[in-house]
PDB file of C-alpha atoms in Angstrom:
ATOM      1  CA  MET A   1     -82.813 -33.396  62.252  1.00 54.00           C
ATOM      2  CA  PRO A   2     -84.549 -33.073  65.502  1.00 52.00           C
ATOM      3  CA  LYS A   3     -88.233 -31.955  65.384  1.00 51.00           C
ATOM      4  CA  THR A   4     -89.434 -29.016  67.175  1.00 50.00           C
ATOM      5  CA  HIS A   5     -92.884 -28.240  68.392  1.00 50.00           C
ATOM      6  CA  SER A   6     -94.645 -25.599  67.882  1.00 47.00           C
ATOM      7  CA  LYS A   7     -96.819 -24.429  71.257  1.00 46.00           C
ATOM      8  CA  ARG A   8    -100.498 -23.918  70.872  1.00 43.00           C
ATOM      9  CA  ARG A   9    -102.390 -20.595  72.209  1.00 41.00           C
ATOM     10  CA  ARG A  10    -104.765 -21.717  74.724  1.00 40.00           C
ATOM     11  CA  PRO A  11    -107.428 -19.753  75.119  1.00 38.00           C
ATOM     12  CA  VAL A  12    -107.786 -17.448  78.335  1.00 34.00           C
ATOM     13  CA  THR A  13    -110.296 -18.600  80.572  1.00 32.00           C
ATOM     14  CA  ALA A  14    -111.481 -15.234  83.180  1.00 33.00           C
ATOM     15  CA  GLN A  15    -112.232 -18.250  85.437  1.00 34.00           C
ATOM     16  CA  HIS A  16    -108.844 -19.178  86.611  1.00 34.00           C
ATOM     17  CA  SER A  17    -106.592 -16.205  85.197  1.00 33.00           C
ATOM     18  CA  PRO A  18    -105.777 -13.304  87.732  1.00 34.00           C
ATOM     19  CA  ALA A  19    -105.165 -10.861  85.779  1.00 36.00           C
ATOM     20  CA  SER A  20    -108.188 -11.186  83.634  1.00 34.00           C
ATOM     21  CA  THR A  21    -111.912  -9.367  84.519  1.00 36.00           C
ATOM     22  CA  PRO A  22    -115.494  -9.674  83.404  1.00 37.00           C
ATOM     23  CA  LEU A  23    -114.950  -7.462  80.221  1.00 36.00           C
ATOM     24  CA  PRO A  24    -117.325  -3.684  80.023  1.00 38.00           C
ATOM     25  CA  PRO A  25    -121.182  -4.203  78.763  1.00 41.00           C
ATOM     26  CA  ILE A  26    -121.658  -4.197  75.062  1.00 40.00           C
ATOM     27  CA  HIS A  27    -123.131  -0.279  74.509  1.00 43.00           C
ATOM     28  CA  ILE A  28    -125.283  -0.778  71.804  1.00 41.00           C
ATOM     29  CA  SER A  29    -126.800   3.351  70.638  1.00 43.00           C
ATOM     30  CA  GLY A  30    -130.396   3.137  71.993  1.00 42.00           C
ATOM     31  CA  HIS A  31    -130.475   1.002  73.286  1.00 42.00           C
ATOM     32  CA  GLU A  32    -130.181  -1.365  76.550  1.00 41.00           C
ATOM     33  CA  LYS A  33    -126.553  -2.298  77.785  1.00 40.00           C
ATOM     34  CA  ILE A  34    -126.151  -6.331  77.571  1.00 38.00           C
ATOM     35  CA  ILE A  35    -124.291  -7.588  80.361  1.00 37.00           C
ATOM     36  CA  ILE A  36    -123.315 -10.692  80.515  1.00 34.00           C
ATOM     37  CA  ASP A  37    -121.740 -12.828  83.528  1.00 35.00           C
ATOM     38  CA  THR A  38    -117.628 -13.182  81.893  1.00 31.00           C
ATOM     39  CA  THR A  39    -116.698 -15.315  84.638  1.00 33.00           C
ATOM     40  CA  GLN A  40    -117.793 -18.072  83.564  1.00 32.00           C
ATOM     41  CA  LEU A  41    -116.878 -17.725  80.107  1.00 31.00           C
ATOM     42  CA  THR A  42    -113.662 -19.339  78.174  1.00 32.00           C
ATOM     43  CA  VAL A  43    -112.891 -15.809  76.141  1.00 30.00           C
ATOM     44  CA  SER A  44    -110.215 -15.571  73.102  1.00 36.00           C
ATOM     45  CA  ARG A  45    -108.576 -12.855  73.109  1.00 38.00           C
ATOM     46  CA  GLY A  46    -109.709 -10.582  70.105  1.00 45.00           C
ATOM     47  CA  LYS A  47    -107.459 -11.022  67.332  1.00 49.00           C
ATOM     48  CA  LEU A  48    -106.959  -8.194  64.444  1.00 45.00           C
ATOM     49  CA  GLY A  49    -107.289  -9.577  60.981  1.00 49.00           C
ATOM     50  CA  LYS A  50    -104.016 -10.572  59.379  1.00 50.00           C
ATOM     51  CA  SER A  51    -104.504  -8.266  56.176  1.00 54.00           C
ATOM     52  CA  SER A  52    -107.264  -5.489  55.419  1.00 59.00           C
ATOM     53  CA  THR A  53    -109.409  -8.571  53.616  1.00 64.00           C
ATOM     54  CA  GLU A  54    -109.290 -10.800  56.981  1.00 64.00           C
ATOM     55  CA  THR A  55    -110.133  -7.705  59.228  1.00 62.00           C
ATOM     56  CA  ARG A  56    -113.279  -6.510  57.346  1.00 64.00           C
ATOM     57  CA  ARG A  57    -114.752  -9.507  57.350  1.00 69.00           C
ATOM     58  CA  ARG A  58    -114.530  -9.788  61.208  1.00 70.00           C
ATOM     59  CA  ILE A  59    -115.816  -6.058  61.721  1.00 63.00           C
ATOM     60  CA  ASN A  60    -118.533  -7.130  58.816  1.00 67.00           C
ATOM     61  CA  HIS A  61    -119.303  -9.692  61.237  1.00 72.00           C
ATOM     62  CA  PHE A  62    -119.775  -7.715  64.649  1.00 66.00           C
ATOM     63  CA  HIS A  63    -122.205  -5.885  62.529  1.00 60.00           C
ATOM     64  CA  THR A  64    -124.145  -8.823  61.896  1.00 73.00           C
ATOM     65  CA  LEU A  65    -124.394  -9.761  65.498  1.00 72.00           C
ATOM     66  CA  ILE A  66    -125.331  -5.978  65.939  1.00 66.00           C
ATOM     67  CA  LYS A  67    -128.536  -5.820  64.199  1.00 67.00           C
ATOM     68  CA  GLN A  68    -129.400  -9.571  65.278  1.00 72.00           C
ATOM     69  CA  TYR A  69    -129.304  -7.549  68.630  1.00 72.00           C
ATOM     70  CA  ALA A  70    -131.299  -5.325  67.492  1.00 68.00           C
ATOM     71  CA  LYS A  71    -134.161  -7.212  65.734  1.00 74.00           C
ATOM     72  CA  LEU A  72    -134.127  -9.863  68.817  1.00 76.00           C
ATOM     73  CA  GLY A  73    -134.460  -6.332  71.451  1.00 76.00           C
ATOM     74  CA  ALA A  74    -137.088  -5.359  68.965  1.00 74.00           C
ATOM     75  CA  LEU A  75    -138.963  -9.013  69.118  1.00 78.00           C
ATOM     76  CA  LYS A  76    -138.832  -8.543  72.966  1.00 79.00           C
ATOM     77  CA  GLN A  77    -140.715  -5.629  73.567  1.00 79.00           C
ATOM     78  CA  GLN A  78    -143.649  -6.875  70.877  1.00 81.00           C
ATOM     79  CA  THR A  79    -143.823  -9.739  72.748  1.00 81.00           C
ATOM     80  CA  SER A  80    -146.048 -10.803  75.909  1.00 81.00           C
ATOM     81  CA  ASP A  81    -145.808 -14.694  75.871  1.00 82.00           C
ATOM     82  CA  PRO A  82    -143.610 -15.842  78.796  1.00 82.00           C
ATOM     83  CA  GLN A  83    -142.169 -18.238  76.450  1.00 83.00           C
ATOM     84  CA  ALA A  84    -141.446 -16.343  73.769  1.00 81.00           C
ATOM     85  CA  ILE A  85    -139.937 -14.151  75.946  1.00 80.00           C
ATOM     86  CA  SER A  86    -137.401 -16.457  77.726  1.00 84.00           C
ATOM     87  CA  GLU A  87    -136.933 -17.602  74.205  1.00 84.00           C
ATOM     88  CA  VAL A  88    -136.058 -15.019  72.657  1.00 80.00           C
ATOM     89  CA  ASP A  89    -133.170 -14.283  75.657  1.00 84.00           C
ATOM     90  CA  GLU A  90    -131.518 -17.093  75.024  1.00 84.00           C
ATOM     91  CA  GLN A  91    -130.851 -16.129  71.128  1.00 82.00           C
ATOM     92  CA  ILE A  92    -129.448 -12.351  73.258  1.00 80.00           C
ATOM     93  CA  GLN A  93    -127.275 -13.990  75.541  1.00 83.00           C
ATOM     94  CA  ALA A  94    -126.011 -16.337  72.551  1.00 83.00           C
ATOM     95  CA  VAL A  95    -125.857 -12.888  69.850  1.00 78.00           C
ATOM     96  CA  SER A  96    -123.869 -11.521  73.583  1.00 77.00           C
ATOM     97  CA  GLU A  97    -122.065 -14.254  74.184  1.00 79.00           C
ATOM     98  CA  GLU A  98    -120.129 -14.881  70.554  1.00 77.00           C
ATOM     99  CA  MET A  99    -120.113 -10.264  71.075  1.00 72.00           C
ATOM    100  CA  THR A 100    -117.949 -10.496  74.105  1.00 75.00           C
ATOM    101  CA  GLN A 101    -115.255 -13.588  72.955  1.00 73.00           C
ATOM    102  CA  MET A 102    -114.716 -11.902  69.847  1.00 67.00           C
ATOM    103  CA  GLY A 103    -113.418  -9.130  72.043  1.00 65.00           C
ATOM    104  CA  GLY A 104    -116.776  -6.632  72.112  1.00 60.00           C
ATOM    105  CA  LEU A 105    -116.143  -2.983  71.043  1.00 60.00           C
ATOM    106  CA  ASP A 106    -113.027  -2.406  72.430  1.00 62.00           C
ATOM    107  CA  TRP A 107    -112.046  -5.076  69.763  1.00 56.00           C
ATOM    108  CA  TYR A 108    -114.239  -3.464  66.993  1.00 57.00           C
ATOM    109  CA  GLN A 109    -112.608  -0.055  67.926  1.00 54.00           C
ATOM    110  CA  ARG A 110    -109.044  -1.126  67.442  1.00 58.00           C
ATOM    111  CA  ALA A 111    -109.515  -2.980  65.071  1.00 54.00           C
ATOM    112  CA  SER A 112    -110.625   0.112  63.166  1.00 54.00           C
ATOM    113  CA  LEU A 113    -108.620   2.011  63.706  1.00 53.00           C
ATOM    114  CA  LEU A 114    -106.398  -0.417  61.990  1.00 49.00           C
ATOM    115  CA  GLY A 115    -107.823  -0.269  59.375  1.00 48.00           C
ATOM    116  CA  GLN A 116    -107.931   3.606  59.056  1.00 48.00           C
ATOM    117  CA  SER A 117    -103.888   3.292  59.140  1.00 41.00           C
ATOM    118  CA  LYS A 118    -102.133   4.798  55.761  1.00 41.00           C
ATOM    119  CA  GLN A 119    -101.001   0.944  55.248  1.00 35.00           C
ATOM    120  CA  ARG A 120    -104.292   0.531  54.922  1.00 33.00           C
ATOM    121  CA  GLY A 121    -105.839   3.041  53.204  1.00 37.00           C
ATOM    122  CA  GLY A 122    -105.970   6.231  55.435  1.00 45.00           C
ATOM    123  CA  ASP A 123    -108.846   7.805  57.229  1.00 76.00           C
ATOM    124  CA  THR A 124    -111.979   9.328  55.773  1.00 87.00           C
ATOM    125  CA  SER A 125    -111.451  13.001  57.157  1.00 91.00           C
ATOM    126  CA  ARG A 126    -108.502  13.382  54.648  1.00 90.00           C
ATOM    127  CA  TRP A 127    -110.804  13.250  52.414  1.00 94.00           C
ATOM    128  CA  PHE A 128    -113.476  15.518  53.656  1.00 96.00           C
ATOM    129  CA  VAL A 129    -110.449  17.918  54.000  1.00 96.00           C
ATOM    130  CA  PRO A 130    -110.634  19.129  50.633  1.00 96.00           C
ATOM    131  CA  LYS A 131    -114.190  19.744  49.934  1.00 97.00           C
ATOM    132  CA  LEU A 132    -114.212  21.702  52.988  1.00 97.00           C
ATOM    133  CA  ARG A 133    -111.298  24.000  51.240  1.00 96.00           C
ATOM    134  CA  GLU A 134    -112.950  23.669  47.962  1.00 96.00           C
ATOM    135  CA  LEU A 135    -116.146  24.960  49.476  1.00 97.00           C
ATOM    136  CA  ASP A 136    -113.651  28.022  51.307  1.00 96.00           C
ATOM    137  CA  LEU A 137    -115.042  27.497  54.745  1.00 96.00           C
ATOM    138  CA  HIS A 138    -111.151  27.832  55.756  1.00 95.00           C
ATOM    139  CA  LYS A 139    -110.425  31.341  54.932  1.00 93.00           C
ATOM    140  CA  GLY A 140    -113.559  32.226  57.446  1.00 88.00           C
ATOM    141  CA  GLN A 141    -114.151  31.742  61.193  1.00 92.00           C
ATOM    142  CA  LYS A 142    -113.053  28.607  62.599  1.00 95.00           C
ATOM    143  CA  LEU A 143    -114.928  26.115  62.109  1.00 97.00           C
ATOM    144  CA  ARG A 144    -117.187  23.775  65.065  1.00 96.00           C
ATOM    145  CA  LEU A 145    -116.492  20.398  64.229  1.00 97.00           C
ATOM    146  CA  LEU A 146    -118.484  17.293  66.185  1.00 96.00           C
ATOM    147  CA  ASP A 147    -116.170  14.345  64.725  1.00 94.00           C
ATOM    148  CA  VAL A 148    -118.716  11.864  65.746  1.00 94.00           C
ATOM    149  CA  GLY A 149    -117.318   7.582  66.520  1.00 87.00           C
ATOM    150  CA  ALA A 150    -113.901   9.666  66.657  1.00 86.00           C
ATOM    151  CA  LEU A 151    -111.124   6.730  66.757  1.00 79.00           C
ATOM    152  CA  SER A 152    -108.401   9.521  66.943  1.00 80.00           C
ATOM    153  CA  CYS A 153    -108.809  12.881  68.132  1.00 80.00           C
ATOM    154  CA  LEU A 154    -105.710  13.727  65.454  1.00 82.00           C
ATOM    155  CA  ASN A 155    -107.834  12.733  62.802  1.00 86.00           C
ATOM    156  CA  TYR A 156    -108.343  17.533  62.126  1.00 92.00           C
ATOM    157  CA  ALA A 157    -104.700  17.651  64.503  1.00 89.00           C
ATOM    158  CA  LYS A 158    -103.500  19.748  60.668  1.00 91.00           C
ATOM    159  CA  GLU A 159    -106.550  21.382  60.236  1.00 95.00           C
ATOM    160  CA  ARG A 160    -106.505  23.208  63.843  1.00 92.00           C
ATOM    161  CA  ALA A 161    -106.073  26.672  62.971  1.00 95.00           C
ATOM    162  CA  TRP A 162    -109.177  26.484  61.137  1.00 97.00           C
ATOM    163  CA  ILE A 163    -111.207  24.225  62.798  1.00 97.00           C
ATOM    164  CA  ASP A 164    -112.150  23.001  65.935  1.00 95.00           C
ATOM    165  CA  VAL A 165    -112.902  19.256  66.758  1.00 94.00           C
ATOM    166  CA  THR A 166    -115.346  17.380  69.822  1.00 94.00           C
ATOM    167  CA  PRO A 167    -114.411  14.131  68.676  1.00 92.00           C
ATOM    168  CA  ILE A 168    -116.528  11.895  70.920  1.00 93.00           C
ATOM    169  CA  ASP A 169    -117.399   7.701  70.847  1.00 88.00           C
ATOM    170  CA  LEU A 170    -119.652   5.899  72.828  1.00 83.00           C
ATOM    171  CA  ASN A 171    -116.202   3.435  74.018  1.00 76.00           C
ATOM    172  CA  SER A 172    -113.649   6.310  74.208  1.00 76.00           C
ATOM    173  CA  GLN A 173    -110.247   4.437  73.174  1.00 68.00           C
ATOM    174  CA  GLU A 174    -107.968   7.838  73.479  1.00 73.00           C
ATOM    175  CA  PRO A 175    -108.076  10.274  76.825  1.00 78.00           C
ATOM    176  CA  GLY A 176    -109.603  13.422  73.609  1.00 85.00           C
ATOM    177  CA  ILE A 177    -112.326  11.768  73.070  1.00 87.00           C
ATOM    178  CA  TYR A 178    -115.365  12.896  75.207  1.00 90.00           C
ATOM    179  CA  GLN A 179    -116.870   9.256  76.127  1.00 87.00           C
ATOM    180  CA  GLN A 180    -120.926   9.945  74.646  1.00 90.00           C
ATOM    181  CA  ASP A 181    -123.131   8.761  72.944  1.00 90.00           C
ATOM    182  CA  PHE A 182    -124.785  11.027  70.376  1.00 93.00           C
ATOM    183  CA  LEU A 183    -128.210  10.089  70.131  1.00 92.00           C
ATOM    184  CA  ASP A 184    -128.006  11.639  74.143  1.00 91.00           C
ATOM    185  CA  ILE A 185    -126.875  15.180  73.444  1.00 92.00           C
ATOM    186  CA  LYS A 186    -130.003  17.779  73.661  1.00 87.00           C
ATOM    187  CA  PRO A 187    -129.911  19.902  70.947  1.00 83.00           C
ATOM    188  CA  PRO A 188    -129.330  23.126  71.290  1.00 72.00           C
ATOM    189  CA  TYR A 189    -130.849  26.269  70.229  1.00 54.00           C
ATOM    190  CA  VAL A 190    -129.341  27.886  67.471  1.00 43.00           C
ATOM    191  CA  THR A 191    -127.588  30.847  69.393  1.00 43.00           C
ATOM    192  CA  PRO A 192    -128.010  34.405  67.632  1.00 40.00           C
ATOM    193  CA  PRO A 193    -125.783  36.670  66.633  1.00 41.00           C
ATOM    194  CA  ASN A 194    -122.363  37.888  68.848  1.00 44.00           C
ATOM    195  CA  SER A 195    -124.010  35.364  71.737  1.00 40.00           C
ATOM    196  CA  LYS A 196    -122.216  34.738  74.103  1.00 43.00           C
ATOM    197  CA  VAL A 197    -121.642  30.778  75.023  1.00 40.00           C
ATOM    198  CA  GLU A 198    -122.584  31.433  79.034  1.00 41.00           C
ATOM    199  CA  ASP A 199    -126.297  32.795  77.866  1.00 40.00           C
ATOM    200  CA  ASN A 200    -127.172  28.878  76.791  1.00 40.00           C
ATOM    201  CA  LYS A 201    -126.666  27.181  80.379  1.00 44.00           C
ATOM    202  CA  ASP A 202    -130.048  26.819  80.603  1.00 43.00           C
ATOM    203  CA  THR A 203    -129.890  23.741  77.694  1.00 41.00           C
ATOM    204  CA  GLU A 204    -127.370  22.189  79.365  1.00 44.00           C
ATOM    205  CA  ASP A 205    -128.644  18.057  80.399  1.00 43.00           C
ATOM    206  CA  SER A 206    -127.518  17.415  83.728  1.00 37.00           C
ATOM    207  CA  SER A 207    -127.809  14.001  82.396  1.00 43.00           C
ATOM    208  CA  THR A 208    -124.230  14.143  80.951  1.00 50.00           C
ATOM    209  CA  SER A 209    -121.258  15.510  82.354  1.00 69.00           C
ATOM    210  CA  ASN A 210    -120.297  16.774  78.737  1.00 81.00           C
ATOM    211  CA  SER A 211    -123.090  18.932  77.788  1.00 82.00           C
ATOM    212  CA  HIS A 212    -121.096  22.058  78.016  1.00 85.00           C
ATOM    213  CA  LEU A 213    -119.758  20.622  75.179  1.00 88.00           C
ATOM    214  CA  PHE A 214    -123.223  20.919  73.125  1.00 90.00           C
ATOM    215  CA  ARG A 215    -124.670  24.179  73.906  1.00 87.00           C
ATOM    216  CA  VAL A 216    -124.110  25.695  70.989  1.00 90.00           C
ATOM    217  CA  PRO A 217    -124.942  24.173  67.437  1.00 94.00           C
ATOM    218  CA  PHE A 218    -122.039  22.838  65.127  1.00 96.00           C
ATOM    219  CA  ASP A 219    -120.943  23.844  62.012  1.00 97.00           C
ATOM    220  CA  VAL A 220    -119.642  20.358  60.823  1.00 98.00           C
ATOM    221  CA  VAL A 221    -120.791  16.833  61.973  1.00 97.00           C
ATOM    222  CA  CYS A 222    -119.173  14.188  60.670  1.00 97.00           C
ATOM    223  CA  LEU A 223    -120.693  10.873  60.628  1.00 96.00           C
ATOM    224  CA  SER A 224    -118.288   8.880  59.526  1.00 92.00           C
ATOM    225  CA  LEU A 225    -118.831   4.554  59.543  1.00 87.00           C
ATOM    226  CA  VAL A 226    -121.170   5.105  62.225  1.00 89.00           C
ATOM    227  CA  VAL A 227    -124.395   4.931  60.698  1.00 92.00           C
ATOM    228  CA  ASN A 228    -124.368   1.894  59.567  1.00 86.00           C
ATOM    229  CA  PHE A 229    -123.185   0.667  62.564  1.00 78.00           C
ATOM    230  CA  ILE A 230    -126.070   0.610  64.675  1.00 82.00           C
ATOM    231  CA  GLY A 231    -128.976  -1.979  63.843  1.00 76.00           C
ATOM    232  CA  ASP A 232    -132.291  -0.016  64.384  1.00 83.00           C
ATOM    233  CA  PRO A 233    -133.395   1.364  60.747  1.00 86.00           C
ATOM    234  CA  VAL A 234    -136.150   3.875  63.145  1.00 89.00           C
ATOM    235  CA  LYS A 235    -132.425   4.774  65.317  1.00 90.00           C
ATOM    236  CA  ARG A 236    -130.371   5.395  61.570  1.00 91.00           C
ATOM    237  CA  GLY A 237    -133.122   8.065  60.810  1.00 93.00           C
ATOM    238  CA  ASP A 238    -132.647   9.478  64.271  1.00 94.00           C
ATOM    239  CA  MET A 239    -128.990   9.603  63.927  1.00 95.00           C
ATOM    240  CA  LEU A 240    -129.853  11.729  60.440  1.00 96.00           C
ATOM    241  CA  ARG A 241    -132.090  14.034  62.269  1.00 95.00           C
ATOM    242  CA  GLN A 242    -129.647  14.807  65.228  1.00 95.00           C
ATOM    243  CA  ALA A 243    -127.443  15.632  63.038  1.00 96.00           C
ATOM    244  CA  ALA A 244    -129.690  18.087  61.815  1.00 95.00           C
ATOM    245  CA  GLN A 245    -130.831  19.678  65.025  1.00 94.00           C
ATOM    246  CA  LEU A 246    -127.373  19.891  65.993  1.00 95.00           C
ATOM    247  CA  LEU A 247    -126.222  22.080  63.273  1.00 96.00           C
ATOM    248  CA  VAL A 248    -126.686  25.507  62.303  1.00 95.00           C
ATOM    249  CA  PRO A 249    -128.782  27.131  59.474  1.00 94.00           C
ATOM    250  CA  ASN A 250    -126.404  26.587  56.170  1.00 96.00           C
ATOM    251  CA  GLY A 251    -123.839  24.138  58.049  1.00 97.00           C
ATOM    252  CA  TYR A 252    -122.242  20.445  56.492  1.00 98.00           C
ATOM    253  CA  LEU A 253    -122.894  17.255  57.250  1.00 98.00           C
ATOM    254  CA  PHE A 254    -120.592  14.684  56.138  1.00 98.00           C
ATOM    255  CA  LEU A 255    -121.657  11.022  56.144  1.00 97.00           C
ATOM    256  CA  VAL A 256    -119.910   7.242  54.843  1.00 94.00           C
ATOM    257  CA  LEU A 257    -121.724   4.766  54.667  1.00 93.00           C
ATOM    258  CA  PRO A 258    -119.967   1.341  53.424  1.00 89.00           C
ATOM    259  CA  LEU A 259    -120.260   0.805  49.774  1.00 92.00           C
ATOM    260  CA  SER A 260    -122.775  -1.728  49.764  1.00 89.00           C
ATOM    261  CA  CYS A 261    -125.419  -0.024  51.469  1.00 90.00           C
ATOM    262  CA  VAL A 262    -126.052   1.850  48.509  1.00 93.00           C
ATOM    263  CA  THR A 263    -125.406  -0.349  45.189  1.00 93.00           C
ATOM    264  CA  ASN A 264    -126.137  -3.750  47.505  1.00 91.00           C
ATOM    265  CA  SER A 265    -129.482  -3.236  49.736  1.00 88.00           C
ATOM    266  CA  ARG A 266    -133.317  -4.432  48.975  1.00 88.00           C
ATOM    267  CA  TYR A 267    -134.173  -0.677  51.133  1.00 87.00           C
ATOM    268  CA  LEU A 268    -131.638   1.604  49.632  1.00 91.00           C
ATOM    269  CA  ASN A 269    -130.033   3.361  47.089  1.00 93.00           C
ATOM    270  CA  ASP A 270    -128.021   6.163  45.773  1.00 94.00           C
ATOM    271  CA  ASP A 271    -132.026   7.468  44.896  1.00 94.00           C
ATOM    272  CA  HIS A 272    -133.545   6.786  47.813  1.00 95.00           C
ATOM    273  CA  PHE A 273    -130.960   8.306  50.464  1.00 95.00           C
ATOM    274  CA  LEU A 274    -131.012  11.754  48.263  1.00 95.00           C
ATOM    275  CA  ALA A 275    -134.924  11.163  48.843  1.00 95.00           C
ATOM    276  CA  ILE A 276    -134.667  11.025  52.649  1.00 95.00           C
ATOM    277  CA  MET A 277    -131.978  13.340  53.130  1.00 96.00           C
ATOM    278  CA  THR A 278    -133.681  16.436  51.240  1.00 95.00           C
ATOM    279  CA  HIS A 279    -136.694  15.511  53.708  1.00 95.00           C
ATOM    280  CA  LEU A 280    -134.620  16.150  56.582  1.00 95.00           C
ATOM    281  CA  GLY A 281    -133.482  19.389  54.948  1.00 96.00           C
ATOM    282  CA  PHE A 282    -130.393  19.136  53.137  1.00 97.00           C
ATOM    283  CA  THR A 283    -128.677  19.136  50.064  1.00 97.00           C
ATOM    284  CA  GLN A 284    -126.667  17.194  48.125  1.00 97.00           C
ATOM    285  CA  LEU A 285    -123.075  19.004  47.454  1.00 98.00           C
ATOM    286  CA  PHE A 286    -120.597  15.927  46.622  1.00 97.00           C
ATOM    287  CA  SER A 287    -120.858  12.378  46.245  1.00 96.00           C
ATOM    288  CA  HIS A 288    -117.972  10.177  45.888  1.00 95.00           C
ATOM    289  CA  HIS A 289    -118.024   6.380  45.825  1.00 95.00           C
ATOM    290  CA  THR A 290    -114.179   4.106  46.336  1.00 92.00           C
ATOM    291  CA  ALA A 291    -114.556   0.054  46.069  1.00 90.00           C
ATOM    292  CA  LYS A 292    -115.525  -0.391  49.670  1.00 87.00           C
ATOM    293  CA  LEU A 293    -117.051   3.461  50.668  1.00 91.00           C
ATOM    294  CA  ALA A 294    -119.907   5.866  49.946  1.00 94.00           C
ATOM    295  CA  TYR A 295    -118.784   9.445  50.817  1.00 96.00           C
ATOM    296  CA  TYR A 296    -121.468  12.457  50.597  1.00 97.00           C
ATOM    297  CA  VAL A 297    -121.827  15.454  51.585  1.00 98.00           C
ATOM    298  CA  TYR A 298    -124.879  17.297  52.713  1.00 98.00           C
ATOM    299  CA  LYS A 299    -126.166  21.338  53.119  1.00 98.00           C
ATOM    300  CA  LEU A 300    -128.149  21.698  55.727  1.00 97.00           C
ATOM    301  CA  THR A 301    -130.735  24.006  53.909  1.00 96.00           C
ATOM    302  CA  SER A 302    -133.752  24.418  55.552  1.00 92.00           C
ATOM    303  CA  GLN A 303    -134.753  24.034  59.784  1.00 79.00           C
ATOM    304  CA  LEU A 304    -136.830  21.574  59.636  1.00 77.00           C
ATOM    305  CA  PHE A 305    -136.699  20.819  63.213  1.00 68.00           C
TER     306      PHE A 305
END
């Protein structure tokens, strides 16, 4: 029997491939954009894991790299010695290159979309919608919902009769998702009853073309698997405070974290996290743990900001 020879896949070399273009900067909320000269890099196309376990392992490694970048960025800001700064810059560049070789933010979002598919567990909104119904929020006025880090603009499509969704993400993957940094949104003031959107034009932030979307506060803010994406603990707190600032009084926050954040952390557990959210003015309504995720629903019962 003749021998068969399998063809080895060669990495895509940006320098020689005519269709190759430099990868876009990686933008981590609250930090400068990383701009890398990819023309000199040999970049393997980001691969999605064949199993949910492999995909999750690669996503977790990407999270680790983001945390490393955040720590190095903070270290650089605290250092005045030129030699030390140079050494930190080299480490930042190494982390940046590894993230780029994995496929960057585009790869991360494609992997997350695969993890959201029905074959791998479905999206977290399917757990949240029954809770909204349990609170009878589907019976009254149409809800304004801000979906932060949205992977699909169809997550709440079945509920469009009673939910008006504004999906945003740092690196939009669909035409229906607005490209927007959550922390760059200027919090609106709480509008009086029967007021019109046009009355709030003075709150518009000219630095973003999406500012018209945020002139009035939201009834619901969703932070599903986005807070843990931020490497800087201070910025994570900023995201929670920002959610409170963007909600109407008695508005709702839907928050999802990897379970390990509250069960396998030296710094956080469920009780400590509840104390943090209470300090921010939230009352916990629902809490649920699965094998991999921790789900929470809060109500903003105190206006502290």
